[in-house]
CSV table of C-alpha atoms and ligand atoms in Angstrom, one decimal:
chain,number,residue,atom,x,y,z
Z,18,UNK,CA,-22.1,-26.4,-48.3
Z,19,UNK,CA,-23.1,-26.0,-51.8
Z,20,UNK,CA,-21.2,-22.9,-52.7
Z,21,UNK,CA,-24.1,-20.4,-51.6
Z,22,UNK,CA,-22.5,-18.5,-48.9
Z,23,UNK,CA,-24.2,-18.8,-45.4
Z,24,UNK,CA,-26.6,-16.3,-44.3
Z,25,UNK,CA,-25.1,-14.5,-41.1
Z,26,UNK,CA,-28.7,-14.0,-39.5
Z,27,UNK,CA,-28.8,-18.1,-39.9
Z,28,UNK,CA,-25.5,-18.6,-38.6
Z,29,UNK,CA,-25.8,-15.9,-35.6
Z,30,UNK,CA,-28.9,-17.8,-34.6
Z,31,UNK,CA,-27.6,-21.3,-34.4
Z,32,UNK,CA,-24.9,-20.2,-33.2
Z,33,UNK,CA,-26.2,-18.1,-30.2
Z,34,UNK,CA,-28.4,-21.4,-29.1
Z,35,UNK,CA,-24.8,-23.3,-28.9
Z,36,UNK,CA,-23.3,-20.5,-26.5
Z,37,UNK,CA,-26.8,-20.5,-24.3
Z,38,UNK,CA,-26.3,-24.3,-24.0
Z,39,UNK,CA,-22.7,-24.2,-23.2
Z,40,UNK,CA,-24.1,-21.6,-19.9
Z,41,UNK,CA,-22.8,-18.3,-21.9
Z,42,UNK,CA,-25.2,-15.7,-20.1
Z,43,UNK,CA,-24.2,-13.3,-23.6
Z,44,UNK,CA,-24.9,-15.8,-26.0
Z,45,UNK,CA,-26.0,-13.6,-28.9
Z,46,UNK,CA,-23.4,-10.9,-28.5
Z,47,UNK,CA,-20.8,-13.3,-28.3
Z,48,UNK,CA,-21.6,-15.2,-31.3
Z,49,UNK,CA,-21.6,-11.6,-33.2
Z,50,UNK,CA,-18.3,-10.5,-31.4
Z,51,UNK,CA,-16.8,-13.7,-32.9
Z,52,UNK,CA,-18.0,-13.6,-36.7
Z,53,UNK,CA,-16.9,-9.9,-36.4
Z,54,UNK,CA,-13.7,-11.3,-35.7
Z,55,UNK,CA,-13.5,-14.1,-37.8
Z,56,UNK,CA,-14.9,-11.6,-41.1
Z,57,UNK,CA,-12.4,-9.1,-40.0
Z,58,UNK,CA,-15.2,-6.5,-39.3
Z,59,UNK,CA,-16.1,-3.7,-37.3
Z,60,UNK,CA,-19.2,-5.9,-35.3
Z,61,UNK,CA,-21.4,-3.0,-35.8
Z,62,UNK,CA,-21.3,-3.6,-39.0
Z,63,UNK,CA,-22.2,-7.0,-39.3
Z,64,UNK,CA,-25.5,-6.1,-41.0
Z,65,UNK,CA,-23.7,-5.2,-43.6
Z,66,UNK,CA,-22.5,-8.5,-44.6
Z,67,UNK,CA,-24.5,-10.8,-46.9
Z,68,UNK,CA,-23.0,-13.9,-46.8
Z,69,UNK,CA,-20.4,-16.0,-45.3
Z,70,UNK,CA,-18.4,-18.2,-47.9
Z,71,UNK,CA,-17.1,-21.4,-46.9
Z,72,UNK,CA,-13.5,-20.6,-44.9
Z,73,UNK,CA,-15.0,-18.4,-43.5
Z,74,UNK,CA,-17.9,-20.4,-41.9
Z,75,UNK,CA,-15.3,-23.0,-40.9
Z,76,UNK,CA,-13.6,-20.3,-39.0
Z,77,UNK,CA,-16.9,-19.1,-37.4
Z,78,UNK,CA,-17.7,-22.5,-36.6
Z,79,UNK,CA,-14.4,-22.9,-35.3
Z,80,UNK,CA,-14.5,-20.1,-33.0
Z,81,UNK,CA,-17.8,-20.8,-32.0
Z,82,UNK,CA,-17.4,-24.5,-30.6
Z,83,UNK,CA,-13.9,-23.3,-28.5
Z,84,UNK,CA,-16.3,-20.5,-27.1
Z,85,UNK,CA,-19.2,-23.1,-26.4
Z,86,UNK,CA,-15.9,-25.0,-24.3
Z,87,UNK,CA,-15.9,-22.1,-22.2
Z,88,UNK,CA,-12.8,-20.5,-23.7
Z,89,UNK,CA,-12.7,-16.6,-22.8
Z,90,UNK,CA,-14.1,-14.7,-25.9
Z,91,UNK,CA,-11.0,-12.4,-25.4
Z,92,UNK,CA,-8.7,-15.6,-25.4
Z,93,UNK,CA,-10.4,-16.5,-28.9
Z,94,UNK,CA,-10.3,-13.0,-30.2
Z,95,UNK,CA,-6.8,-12.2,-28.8
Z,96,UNK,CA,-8.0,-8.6,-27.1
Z,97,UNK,CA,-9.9,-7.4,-24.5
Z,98,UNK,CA,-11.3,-4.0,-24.6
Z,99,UNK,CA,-10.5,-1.7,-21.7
Z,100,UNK,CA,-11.7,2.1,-21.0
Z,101,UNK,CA,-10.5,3.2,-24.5
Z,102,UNK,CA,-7.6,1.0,-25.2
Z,103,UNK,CA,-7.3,-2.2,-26.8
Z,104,UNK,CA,-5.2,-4.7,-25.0
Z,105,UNK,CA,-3.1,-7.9,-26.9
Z,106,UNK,CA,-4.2,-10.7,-24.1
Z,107,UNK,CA,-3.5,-14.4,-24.3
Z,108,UNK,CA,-2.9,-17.4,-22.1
Z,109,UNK,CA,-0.6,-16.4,-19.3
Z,110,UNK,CA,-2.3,-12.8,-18.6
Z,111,UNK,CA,-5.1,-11.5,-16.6
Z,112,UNK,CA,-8.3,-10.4,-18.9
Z,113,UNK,CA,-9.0,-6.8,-17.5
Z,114,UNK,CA,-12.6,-6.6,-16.6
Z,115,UNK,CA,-14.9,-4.1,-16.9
Z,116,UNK,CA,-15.2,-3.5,-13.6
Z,117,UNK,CA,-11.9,-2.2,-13.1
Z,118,UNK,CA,-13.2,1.3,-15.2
Z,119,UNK,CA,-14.7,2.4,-12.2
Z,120,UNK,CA,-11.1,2.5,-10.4
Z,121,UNK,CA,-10.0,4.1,-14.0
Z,122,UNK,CA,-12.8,6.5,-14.1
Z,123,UNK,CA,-11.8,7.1,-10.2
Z,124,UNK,CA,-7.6,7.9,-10.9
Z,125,UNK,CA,-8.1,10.1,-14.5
Z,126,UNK,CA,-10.9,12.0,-12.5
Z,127,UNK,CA,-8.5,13.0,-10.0
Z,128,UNK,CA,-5.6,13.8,-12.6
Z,129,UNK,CA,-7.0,15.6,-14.9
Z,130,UNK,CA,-8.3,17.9,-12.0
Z,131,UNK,CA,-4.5,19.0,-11.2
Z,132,UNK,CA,-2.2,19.9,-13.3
Z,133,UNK,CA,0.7,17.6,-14.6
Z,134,UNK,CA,3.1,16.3,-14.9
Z,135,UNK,CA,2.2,13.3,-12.7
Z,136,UNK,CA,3.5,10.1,-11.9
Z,137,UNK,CA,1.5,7.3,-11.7
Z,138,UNK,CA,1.9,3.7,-10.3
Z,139,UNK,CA,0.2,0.7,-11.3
Z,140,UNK,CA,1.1,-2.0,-9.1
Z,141,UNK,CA,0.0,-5.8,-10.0
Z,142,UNK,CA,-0.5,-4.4,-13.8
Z,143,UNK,CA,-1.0,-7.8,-15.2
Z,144,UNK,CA,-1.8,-6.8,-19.2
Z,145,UNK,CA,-1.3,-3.0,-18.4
Z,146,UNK,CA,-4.9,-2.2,-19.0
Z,147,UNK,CA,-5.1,0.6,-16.0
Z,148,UNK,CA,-1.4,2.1,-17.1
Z,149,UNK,CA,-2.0,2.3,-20.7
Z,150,UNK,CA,-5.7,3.5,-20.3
Z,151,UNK,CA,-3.9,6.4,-17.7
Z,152,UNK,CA,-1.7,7.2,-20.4
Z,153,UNK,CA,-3.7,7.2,-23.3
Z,154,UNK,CA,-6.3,9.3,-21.4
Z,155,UNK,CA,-4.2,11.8,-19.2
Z,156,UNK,CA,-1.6,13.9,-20.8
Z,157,UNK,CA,1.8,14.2,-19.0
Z,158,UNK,CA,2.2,11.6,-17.2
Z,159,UNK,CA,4.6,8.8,-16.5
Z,160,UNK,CA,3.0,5.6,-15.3
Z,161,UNK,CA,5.5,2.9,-14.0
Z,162,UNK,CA,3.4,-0.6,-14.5
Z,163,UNK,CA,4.9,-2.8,-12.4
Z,164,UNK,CA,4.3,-6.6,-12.3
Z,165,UNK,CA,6.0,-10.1,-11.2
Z,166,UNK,CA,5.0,-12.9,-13.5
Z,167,UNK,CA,7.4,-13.5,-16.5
Z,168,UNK,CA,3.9,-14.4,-18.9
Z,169,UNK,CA,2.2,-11.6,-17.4
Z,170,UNK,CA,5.4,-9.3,-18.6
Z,171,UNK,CA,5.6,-10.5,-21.8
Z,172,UNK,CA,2.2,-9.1,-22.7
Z,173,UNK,CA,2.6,-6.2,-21.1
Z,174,UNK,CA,5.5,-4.8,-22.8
Z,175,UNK,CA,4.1,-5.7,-26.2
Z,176,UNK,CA,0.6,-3.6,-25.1
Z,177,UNK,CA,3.0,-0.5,-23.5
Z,178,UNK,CA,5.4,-0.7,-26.7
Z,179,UNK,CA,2.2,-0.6,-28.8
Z,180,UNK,CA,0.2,2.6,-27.0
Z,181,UNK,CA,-1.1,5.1,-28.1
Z,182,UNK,CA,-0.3,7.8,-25.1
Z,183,UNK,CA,-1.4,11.3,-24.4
Z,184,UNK,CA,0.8,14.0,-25.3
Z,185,UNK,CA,4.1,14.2,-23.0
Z,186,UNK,CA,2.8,10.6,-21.2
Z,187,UNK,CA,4.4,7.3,-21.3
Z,188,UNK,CA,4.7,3.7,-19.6
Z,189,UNK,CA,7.1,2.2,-18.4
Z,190,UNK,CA,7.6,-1.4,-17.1
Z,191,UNK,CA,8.8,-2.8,-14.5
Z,192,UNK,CA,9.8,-6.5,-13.3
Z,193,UNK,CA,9.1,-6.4,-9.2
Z,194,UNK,CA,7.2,-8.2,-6.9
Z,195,UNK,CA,5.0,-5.2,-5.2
Z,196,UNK,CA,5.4,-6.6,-1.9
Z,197,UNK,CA,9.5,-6.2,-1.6
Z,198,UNK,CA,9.7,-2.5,0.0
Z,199,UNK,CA,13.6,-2.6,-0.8
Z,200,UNK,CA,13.0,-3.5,-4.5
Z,201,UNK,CA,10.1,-0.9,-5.1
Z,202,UNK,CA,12.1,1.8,-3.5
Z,203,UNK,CA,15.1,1.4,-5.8
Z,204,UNK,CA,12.4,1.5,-8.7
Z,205,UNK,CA,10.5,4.5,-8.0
Z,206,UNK,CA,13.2,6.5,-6.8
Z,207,UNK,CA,13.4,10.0,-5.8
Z,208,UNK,CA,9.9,10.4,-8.3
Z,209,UNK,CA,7.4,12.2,-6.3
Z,210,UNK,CA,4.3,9.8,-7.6
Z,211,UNK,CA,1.1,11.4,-6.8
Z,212,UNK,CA,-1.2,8.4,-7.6
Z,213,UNK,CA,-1.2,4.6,-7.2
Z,214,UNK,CA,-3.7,2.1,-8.9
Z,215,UNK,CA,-3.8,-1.5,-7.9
Z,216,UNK,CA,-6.2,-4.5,-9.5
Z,217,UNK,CA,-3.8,-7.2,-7.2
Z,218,UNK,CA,-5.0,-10.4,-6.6
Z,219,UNK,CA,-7.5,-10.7,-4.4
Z,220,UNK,CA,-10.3,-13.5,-4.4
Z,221,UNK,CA,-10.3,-16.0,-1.5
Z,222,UNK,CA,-8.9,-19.1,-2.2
Z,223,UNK,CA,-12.3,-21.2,-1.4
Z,224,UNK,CA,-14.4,-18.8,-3.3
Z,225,UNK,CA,-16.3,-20.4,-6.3
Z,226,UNK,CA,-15.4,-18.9,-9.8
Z,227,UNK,CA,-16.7,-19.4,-13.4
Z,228,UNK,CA,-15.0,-21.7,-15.9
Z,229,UNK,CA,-13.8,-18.4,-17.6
Z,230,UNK,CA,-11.7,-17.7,-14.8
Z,231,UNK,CA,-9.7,-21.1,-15.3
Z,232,UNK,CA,-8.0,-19.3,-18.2
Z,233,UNK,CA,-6.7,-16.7,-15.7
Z,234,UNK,CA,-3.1,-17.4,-14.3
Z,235,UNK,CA,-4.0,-18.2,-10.5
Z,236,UNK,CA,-1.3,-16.1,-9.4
Z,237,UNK,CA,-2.9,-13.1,-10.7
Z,238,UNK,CA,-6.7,-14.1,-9.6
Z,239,UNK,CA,-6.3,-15.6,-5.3
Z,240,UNK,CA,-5.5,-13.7,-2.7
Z,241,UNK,CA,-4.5,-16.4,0.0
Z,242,UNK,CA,-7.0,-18.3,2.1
Z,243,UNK,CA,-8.8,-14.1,3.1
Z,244,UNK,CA,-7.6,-12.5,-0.4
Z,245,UNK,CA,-5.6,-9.9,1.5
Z,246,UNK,CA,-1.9,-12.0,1.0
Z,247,UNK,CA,-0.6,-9.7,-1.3
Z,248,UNK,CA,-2.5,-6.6,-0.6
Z,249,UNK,CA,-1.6,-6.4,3.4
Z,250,UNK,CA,2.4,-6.4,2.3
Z,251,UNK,CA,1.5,-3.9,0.0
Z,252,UNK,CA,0.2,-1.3,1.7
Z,253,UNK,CA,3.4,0.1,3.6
Z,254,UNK,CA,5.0,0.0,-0.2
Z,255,UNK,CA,2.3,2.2,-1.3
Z,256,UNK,CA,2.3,4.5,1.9
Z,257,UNK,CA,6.3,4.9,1.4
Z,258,UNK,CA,6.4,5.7,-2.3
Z,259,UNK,CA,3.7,8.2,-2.3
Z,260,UNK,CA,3.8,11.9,-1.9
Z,261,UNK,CA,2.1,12.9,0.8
Z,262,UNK,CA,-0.8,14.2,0.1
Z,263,UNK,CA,-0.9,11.9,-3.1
Z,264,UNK,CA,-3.9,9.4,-3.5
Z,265,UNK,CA,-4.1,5.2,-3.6
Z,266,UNK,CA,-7.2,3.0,-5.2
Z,267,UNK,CA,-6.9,-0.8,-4.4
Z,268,UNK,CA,-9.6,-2.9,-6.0
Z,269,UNK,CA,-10.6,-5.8,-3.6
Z,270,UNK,CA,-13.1,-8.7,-3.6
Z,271,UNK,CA,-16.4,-7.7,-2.9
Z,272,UNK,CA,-16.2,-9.1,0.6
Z,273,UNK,CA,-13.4,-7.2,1.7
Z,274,UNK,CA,-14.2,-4.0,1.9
Z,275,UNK,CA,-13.7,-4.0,5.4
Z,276,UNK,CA,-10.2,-5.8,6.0
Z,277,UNK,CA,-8.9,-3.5,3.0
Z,278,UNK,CA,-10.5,-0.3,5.0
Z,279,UNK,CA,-9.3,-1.4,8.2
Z,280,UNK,CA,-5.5,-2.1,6.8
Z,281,UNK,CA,-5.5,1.3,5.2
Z,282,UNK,CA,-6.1,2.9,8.2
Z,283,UNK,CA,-4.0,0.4,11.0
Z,284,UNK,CA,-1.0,1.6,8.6
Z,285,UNK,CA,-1.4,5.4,10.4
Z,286,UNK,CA,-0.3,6.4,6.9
Z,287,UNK,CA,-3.2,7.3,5.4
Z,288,UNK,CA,-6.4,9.7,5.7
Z,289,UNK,CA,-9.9,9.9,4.2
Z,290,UNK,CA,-10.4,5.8,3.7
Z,291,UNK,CA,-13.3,5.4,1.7
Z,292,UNK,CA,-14.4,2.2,0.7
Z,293,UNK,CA,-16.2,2.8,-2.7
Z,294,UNK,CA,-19.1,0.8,-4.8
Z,295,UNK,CA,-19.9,0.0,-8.5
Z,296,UNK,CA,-23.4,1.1,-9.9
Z,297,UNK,CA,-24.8,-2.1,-8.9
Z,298,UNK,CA,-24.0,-1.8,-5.2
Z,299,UNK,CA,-21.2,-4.1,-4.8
Z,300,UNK,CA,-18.2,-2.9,-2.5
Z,301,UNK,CA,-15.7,-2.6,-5.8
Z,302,UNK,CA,-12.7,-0.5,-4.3
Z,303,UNK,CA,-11.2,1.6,-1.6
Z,304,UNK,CA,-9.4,4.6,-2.2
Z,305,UNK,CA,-7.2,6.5,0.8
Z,306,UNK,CA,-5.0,10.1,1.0
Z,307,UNK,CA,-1.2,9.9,2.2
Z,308,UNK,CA,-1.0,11.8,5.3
Z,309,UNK,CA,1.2,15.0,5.2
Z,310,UNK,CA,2.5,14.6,8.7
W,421,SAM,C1,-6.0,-9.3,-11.0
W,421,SAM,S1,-4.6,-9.2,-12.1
W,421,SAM,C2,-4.7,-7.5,-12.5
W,421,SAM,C3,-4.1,-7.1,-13.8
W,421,SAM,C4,-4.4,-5.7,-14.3
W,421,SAM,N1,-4.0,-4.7,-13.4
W,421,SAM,C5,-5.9,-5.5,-14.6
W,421,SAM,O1,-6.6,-4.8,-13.9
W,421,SAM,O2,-6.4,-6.1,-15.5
W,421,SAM,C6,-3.3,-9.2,-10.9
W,421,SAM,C7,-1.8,-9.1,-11.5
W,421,SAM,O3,-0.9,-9.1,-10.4
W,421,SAM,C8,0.2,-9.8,-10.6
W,421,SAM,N2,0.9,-10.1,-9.4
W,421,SAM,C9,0.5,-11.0,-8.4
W,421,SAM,N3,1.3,-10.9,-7.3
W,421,SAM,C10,2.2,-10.0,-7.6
W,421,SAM,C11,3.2,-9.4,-6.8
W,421,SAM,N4,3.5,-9.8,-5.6
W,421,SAM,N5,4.0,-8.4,-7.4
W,421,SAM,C12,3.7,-7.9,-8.7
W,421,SAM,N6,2.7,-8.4,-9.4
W,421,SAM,C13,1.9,-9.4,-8.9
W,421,SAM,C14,-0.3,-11.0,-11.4
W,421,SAM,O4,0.7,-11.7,-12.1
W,421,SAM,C15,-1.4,-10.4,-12.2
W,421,SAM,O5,-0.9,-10.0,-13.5
């Protein structure tokens, strides 16, 4: 470079037709997410920027060519946005997706709607994004985020310790596999918890994925040879820790709907199974009532 600093509308370019020959479907976006980054700038206002001097193109470059090797953006970036939070995420963590807000949009829906204090579960909790979105966005209530993998915990207590929650809420974390009823009893105690959220593994183990999703411990992305191993043990926790009357949402693969309904209600625990959909059709979650009997 000859000391003129590089035009960003030149750089975006070029660097957009990298991403769209690596097989990014966002190529544009990400290549502005990334010089946002990389300039330490809000990307909408990326116009505002004249040039980029020469560290700084290195870096873009930089950032640009790991992307075009099919590294997560949120790897590259080191967060992931979620609802209204901003999660730390990293190798060794799940990258919340955005279509785990409709389950979000789903549990603060039905909490703000009563009154607190509440307590919340958030079982397979991976970054936290679902209990620290709950807490930032309901007041009052506790959420217990409770996860298994020692990587996965790691990132999760740095995002709870560094949330922003609603007045009176909090999160708290917990190391327990969601599938030992003895464990999960001792943990939740004599709390009355009114709501549980779970994103648990759940895509079959044959299923085909994107090179993204390599990044993504396996532990916290397959489900067994069906995608139900660790939801089917799961369900009897969930029916014995909630109140009755209190309310579950379990994401699931979007081709088991079905099994997920059908285990719901083969438990005898739970009324009103509805199996629920994103905007786009697609079979995204199914929610279910505790019985009061
Ligand atoms: C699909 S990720 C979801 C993470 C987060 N809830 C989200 O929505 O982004 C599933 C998480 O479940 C954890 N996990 C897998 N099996 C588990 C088990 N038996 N008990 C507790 N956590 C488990 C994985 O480590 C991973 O973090």
């Amino acid at each position: 470079m000859s000391g003129v600093p590089a035009r960003p509308v030149d750089e975006l370019r070029s660097a957009a037709t990298r991403l769209a020959e690596s097989g990014i479907d966002t190529p544009r976006r990400d290549a502005e997410w990334l010089l946002a980054h990389v300039l330490g700038v809000d990307v909408g206002r990326l116009v505002m920027v004249d040039g980029i001097d020469e560290p700084g193109l290195g870096a873009f470059r930089d950032a640009v060519e790991q992307r075009a090797q099919r590294i997560p953006l949120q790897h590259i970036v080191g967060t992931a946005a979620f609802g209204p939070v901003d999660l730390a995420v990293g190798p060794g963590v799940f990258i919340p997706r955005p279509e785990t807000e409709y389950l979000l949009e789903w549990a603060v829906g039905h909490l703000g709607s009563s009154p607190g204090p509440h307590v919340v579960t958030d079982l397979c909790s991976g970054s936290g994004a679902l209990a620290i979105a709950i807490a930032t966005m309901v007041p009052e209530t506790r959420v217990l985020a409770v996860e298994a993998d020692g990587a996965a915990l790691q990132w999760l207590r740095r995002n709870a310790a560094d949330a922003r929650c609603a007045p009176g809420s909090r999160v708290e974390v917990a190391d327990a596999d969601v599938t030992d009823a003895t464990l999960m009893a001792g943990l939740v105690g004599s709390a009355s918890v009114s709501l549980v959220v779970a994103n648990p593994p759940y895509v079959p183990l044959d299923a085909e994925v994107g090179p993204e999703v390599a990044h993504d411990p396996a532990r916290a992305v397959f489900g067994g040879a069906d995608g139900m191993s660790v939801i089917v043990p799961m369900v009897p926790v969930i029916a014995e820790m909630l109140e009755p009357g209190g309310l579950v949402g379990i994401e699931h693969d979007d081709t088991t709907a079905a099994p997920v309904t059908e285990c719901l209600r083969a438990s005898g625990s739970f009324e009103d199974v509805t199996p629920r959909r994103d905007l786009a059709g697609r079979p995204r979650f199914v929610t279910a009532r505790r019985t009061r009997g």
